[in-house]
Coordinates of N, CA and C in Angstrom, one line a residue:
M563 N -1.9 6.3 -15.8 CA -2.0 4.9 -16.1 C -1.7 4.6 -17.6
S564 N -1.0 3.6 -17.9 CA -0.8 3.2 -19.3 C -1.8 2.3 -19.8
G565 N -1.8 2.1 -21.1 CA -2.9 1.3 -21.7 C -2.9 -0.2 -21.3
S566 N -1.7 -0.7 -21.0 CA -1.6 -2.1 -20.6 C -1.5 -2.4 -19.1
G567 N -1.4 -1.4 -18.3 CA -1.4 -1.6 -16.9 C -1.3 -0.3 -16.2
I568 N -0.9 -0.3 -14.9 CA -0.8 0.9 -14.1 C 0.6 1.1 -13.7
A569 N 1.1 2.3 -13.7 CA 2.5 2.6 -13.3 C 2.5 2.6 -11.8
S570 N 3.6 2.0 -11.3 CA 3.8 2.0 -9.8 C 3.8 3.4 -9.2
S571 N 4.3 4.4 -10.0 CA 4.3 5.7 -9.5 C 2.9 6.3 -9.2
H572 N 2.0 5.8 -10.1 CA 0.6 6.2 -9.9 C 0.0 5.6 -8.6
I573 N 0.3 4.3 -8.4 CA -0.2 3.7 -7.2 C 0.4 4.4 -5.9
E574 N 1.7 4.7 -6.0 CA 2.3 5.3 -4.9 C 1.7 6.7 -4.6
A575 N 1.4 7.5 -5.6 CA 0.8 8.8 -5.4 C -0.6 8.7 -4.8
V576 N -1.4 7.7 -5.3 CA -2.7 7.6 -4.8 C -2.7 7.2 -3.3
I577 N -1.8 6.3 -2.9 CA -1.7 5.8 -1.5 C -1.2 7.0 -0.7
R578 N -0.2 7.7 -1.1 CA 0.2 8.9 -0.3 C -0.9 9.9 -0.1
E579 N -1.6 10.2 -1.1 CA -2.7 11.2 -1.0 C -3.9 10.7 -0.2
R580 N -4.3 9.5 -0.4 CA -5.6 9.1 0.2 C -5.4 8.5 1.6
L581 N -4.2 8.0 1.9 CA -4.0 7.4 3.2 C -3.0 8.1 4.1
N582 N -2.7 9.3 3.8 CA -1.8 10.1 4.7 C -0.6 9.4 5.0
S583 N 0.0 8.7 4.1 CA 1.1 7.8 4.3 C 2.4 8.5 4.6
T584 N 3.2 8.0 5.5 CA 4.5 8.5 5.8 C 5.6 7.8 5.0
H585 N 5.3 6.6 4.6 CA 6.3 5.8 3.8 C 5.4 4.9 2.8
V586 N 5.8 4.8 1.6 CA 5.2 3.9 0.6 C 6.2 3.3 -0.3
Q587 N 6.2 2.0 -0.4 CA 7.1 1.3 -1.3 C 6.2 0.5 -2.2
V588 N 6.3 0.7 -3.5 CA 5.5 -0.1 -4.5 C 6.5 -0.8 -5.4
D589 N 6.4 -2.1 -5.5 CA 7.2 -2.9 -6.4 C 6.3 -3.6 -7.4
D590 N 6.6 -3.3 -8.7 CA 5.9 -4.0 -9.8 C 6.6 -5.3 -10.0
I591 N 5.8 -6.4 -9.6 CA 6.4 -7.7 -9.7 C 5.9 -8.5 -11.0
S592 N 5.4 -7.7 -11.9 CA 4.9 -8.3 -13.2 C 5.9 -8.2 -14.3
G593 N 7.1 -7.8 -14.0 CA 8.1 -7.7 -15.0 C 7.9 -6.4 -15.8
G594 N 7.2 -5.4 -15.2 CA 7.1 -4.1 -15.8 C 5.9 -3.8 -16.6
C595 N 4.9 -4.8 -16.7 CA 3.7 -4.6 -17.4 C 2.6 -3.9 -16.6
G596 N 2.9 -3.7 -15.3 CA 1.9 -3.0 -14.5 C 0.6 -3.8 -14.1
Q597 N 0.8 -5.1 -14.0 CA -0.4 -5.9 -13.7 C -0.3 -6.6 -12.3
A598 N 0.9 -6.5 -11.6 CA 1.0 -7.2 -10.3 C 1.9 -6.3 -9.4
F599 N 1.5 -6.1 -8.2 CA 2.2 -5.2 -7.3 C 2.3 -5.7 -5.9
E600 N 3.4 -5.4 -5.2 CA 3.6 -5.6 -3.8 C 3.8 -4.3 -3.2
V601 N 3.1 -3.9 -2.2 CA 3.2 -2.6 -1.6 C 3.4 -2.7 -0.1
I602 N 4.2 -1.7 0.4 CA 4.3 -1.5 1.9 C 3.8 -0.1 2.1
V603 N 2.8 0.0 3.1 CA 2.2 1.3 3.4 C 2.4 1.5 4.9
V604 N 2.9 2.7 5.2 CA 3.0 3.1 6.6 C 2.2 4.4 6.8
S605 N 1.2 4.3 7.6 CA 0.2 5.4 7.8 C -0.3 5.4 9.3
P606 N -0.4 6.6 9.8 CA -1.0 6.7 11.2 C -2.5 6.4 11.2
L607 N -3.1 6.3 10.0 CA -4.5 5.9 9.9 C -4.7 4.4 10.4
F608 N -3.6 3.6 10.4 CA -3.7 2.2 10.8 C -3.6 2.0 12.3
T609 N -3.3 3.0 13.0 CA -3.3 2.9 14.5 C -4.6 2.4 15.1
G610 N -4.5 1.4 15.9 CA -5.7 0.8 16.5 C -6.5 -0.1 15.6
K611 N -6.0 -0.4 14.4 CA -6.8 -1.2 13.5 C -6.0 -2.5 13.3
N612 N -6.8 -3.6 13.2 CA -6.2 -4.9 12.9 C -5.8 -5.0 11.4
V613 N -5.2 -6.2 11.1 CA -4.7 -6.3 9.7 C -5.8 -6.3 8.7
L614 N -7.0 -6.9 9.0 CA -8.1 -6.9 8.0 C -8.6 -5.5 7.8
M615 N -8.7 -4.7 8.9 CA -9.2 -3.3 8.7 C -8.2 -2.5 7.9
R616 N -7.0 -2.7 8.1 CA -5.9 -2.0 7.4 C -6.0 -2.3 5.9
H617 N -6.1 -3.6 5.6 CA -6.3 -4.0 4.2 C -7.5 -3.4 3.6
R618 N -8.6 -3.4 4.3 CA -9.8 -2.8 3.7 C -9.6 -1.3 3.4
L619 N -8.9 -0.6 4.3 CA -8.6 0.8 4.0 C -7.9 1.0 2.7
V620 N -6.8 0.2 2.6 CA -6.0 0.3 1.4 C -6.8 -0.1 0.2
N621 N -7.5 -1.2 0.3 CA -8.3 -1.7 -0.9 C -9.4 -0.6 -1.3
A622 N -10.0 0.0 -0.3 CA -11.0 1.1 -0.6 C -10.3 2.3 -1.3
A623 N -9.1 2.6 -0.9 CA -8.4 3.8 -1.5 C -8.0 3.5 -2.9
L624 N -7.7 2.2 -3.2 CA -7.2 1.8 -4.5 C -8.2 1.0 -5.3
K625 N -9.5 1.2 -5.0 CA -10.6 0.3 -5.6 C -10.5 0.3 -7.1
E626 N -10.4 1.5 -7.7 CA -10.3 1.5 -9.2 C -9.0 0.9 -9.7
E627 N -7.9 1.2 -9.1 CA -6.6 0.7 -9.5 C -6.6 -0.9 -9.4
I628 N -7.0 -1.4 -8.3 CA -7.0 -2.8 -8.0 C -7.9 -3.6 -9.0
S629 N -9.0 -3.0 -9.4 CA -9.9 -3.6 -10.4 C -9.2 -3.8 -11.8
A630 N -8.1 -3.0 -12.0 CA -7.5 -3.0 -13.3 C -6.2 -3.8 -13.4
I631 N -5.9 -4.5 -12.3 CA -4.7 -5.3 -12.3 C -5.0 -6.7 -11.9
H632 N -4.0 -7.6 -12.0 CA -4.2 -9.0 -11.7 C -3.8 -9.5 -10.3
A633 N -2.8 -8.8 -9.7 CA -2.4 -9.2 -8.4 C -1.9 -8.0 -7.6
F634 N -2.3 -8.1 -6.3 CA -2.0 -7.0 -5.4 C -1.8 -7.5 -4.0
T635 N -0.6 -7.4 -3.4 CA -0.3 -7.8 -2.1 C 0.2 -6.6 -1.3
Q636 N -0.2 -6.6 0.0 CA 0.2 -5.4 0.8 C 0.6 -5.8 2.2
K637 N 1.5 -5.0 2.7 CA 1.9 -5.0 4.1 C 1.7 -3.6 4.7
D638 N 1.0 -3.5 5.7 CA 0.6 -2.2 6.3 C 1.1 -2.1 7.7
Y639 N 1.7 -0.9 8.0 CA 2.2 -0.7 9.3 C 1.9 0.7 9.8
T640 N 1.8 0.9 11.1 CA 1.7 2.2 11.7 C 3.2 2.8 11.7
P641 N 3.3 4.1 11.8 CA 4.7 4.6 11.9 C 5.6 3.9 13.0
E642 N 4.9 3.7 14.2 CA 5.7 3.1 15.3 C 6.1 1.6 14.9
E643 N 5.2 0.9 14.3 CA 5.5 -0.5 13.9 C 6.7 -0.5 12.9
W644 N 6.6 0.4 11.9 CA 7.6 0.5 10.9 C 9.0 0.9 11.5
E645 N 9.0 1.8 12.4 CA 10.2 2.2 13.0 C 10.9 1.0 13.7
K646 N 10.1 0.2 14.5 CA 10.6 -1.0 15.2 C 11.1 -2.0 14.2
K647 N 10.4 -2.2 13.1 CA 10.8 -3.2 12.0 C 12.1 -2.8 11.4
Q648 N 12.3 -1.5 11.2 CA 13.6 -1.0 10.6 C 14.8 -1.2 11.5
Q649 N 14.5 -1.3 12.8 CA 15.6 -1.5 13.8 C 16.0 -3.0 14.0
Q650 N 15.2 -3.8 13.4 CA 15.5 -5.3 13.5 C 16.6 -5.7 12.6

């Protein structure tokens, strides 16, 4: 983490480690200051969970990081959902 924000690479590493993710995409939408992020997370942990439950899993995994930034949006998919989305 840098002094003014969080690096997208740090968020990606945390998601991969804590959520057993098969695909992670982190976009810093703050112009590079590390204060606003959009993420896509693909994890088998999301299987059988609705959107709210998935968001809660990600939010819990990134609790410390989210508290240090201004904006965080996420799209969460199971591997099967992600595969179908890529074929569209």
